[in-house]
Amino acid sequence: MTDLTTTPRRTTPAAAPAVREPAHVPLAHVVRGGVIEGVHHGSVVVLAADGSIEFLAGDIEAAFYPRSALKPLQAVGLLRAGLPPLDDEALALTAASHSGEERHLTTARRILDAAGLTEDDLRNVPDLPYGAERREEWLRLGHGRTRLAQNCSGKHAAMVMTAQARGWPLESYADAGHPLQRVLAETVEDLTGQRIARVTVDGCGAPLYSVSLHGLTRAIARLATAAPGTDEGRVAHAMRAYPEMVSGTGRDVARLMRAVPGLLAKDGFEGVQVAALPDGRAVGVKIADGADRARMPVTAAALARAGVDPGILAEFARTPVIGGGAEVGSLRAAGALAPWSYEEPAP
């Protein structure tokens, strides 16, 4: 078998992005009763089909942590490292920030069962399911925090499965120096086209790599345009086929992928979102204060700037601001993206 502890690079990565305070700009306004009540700053990039920058606002070259938006790249790395064959549903879960629904837990168990492993072999942090509705249901049933319920359990199940298949140590599979994690780091550098600036630990306990928003967006475009049968193409196909496995029932990223034909999208904690179309057009968003409420309205405006029909994006373009039980305003894209923020047609 080919030694995959050093993955052949498809590209020669450029220098790592600079670690600095990002020069973010206003991207979204919270308007209540005609007054701007709040402003969310951040950065956004829109790439054309040929990979050139069509639009940018803020600082897209500073080092930042993509959080779970990095998972599709890590899923590609798992395939490069020798992940045993999985069906599309299970492969989609390896790139997931799932809600802990029964189908997510069942699929994670199926991955572990195929490797002869159990939940005890996982090294992610035990947690409750993601999302208030599913969490309340879980607690009503008398369940507590578990490793399977934690939103990254699909990724961790695939990691430990790959380590098992390669004969690598299982106890330390989540350590940055582990052979598996070295393959994943090289894959991130290959797909983003740049060296990793810093390595830390994500919320789930796995290594997290710092790249630039530009590099991350370039990487998601590579997955979205990849040929069928390639590692990148396999991950993209699985995510498109099972968007609810990548997130959860009713989650905005799953609905966005269902609404826009061929769209590949992944969110991350701290206000991160990337999305790419099959022709290579792609957007990347980082909300400076990590506010999730601003992530989708800004993403919708960026996708409209990329050429997606604003009417398709209407449900994602604004978040109502409520006062006394009635809508009294909205949160929507502002600044340089304001012209692409969806406006309701006049009656």
Short mmCIF file of N, CA and C in Angstrom, two decimals, residues 2 68 158:
data_model
loop_
_atom_site.label_atom_id
_atom_site.label_comp_id
_atom_site.label_asym_id
_atom_site.label_seq_id
_atom_site.Cartn_x
_atom_site.Cartn_y
_atom_site.Cartn_z
N THR A 2 0.45 2.26 -0.73
CA THR A 2 1.20 3.52 -0.75
C THR A 2 1.26 4.12 0.65
N SER A 68 -15.94 24.43 11.83
CA SER A 68 -16.48 23.27 11.13
C SER A 68 -16.59 23.44 9.62
N ALA A 158 -15.15 8.46 11.47
CA ALA A 158 -14.37 8.20 10.26
C ALA A 158 -12.87 8.28 10.54
#
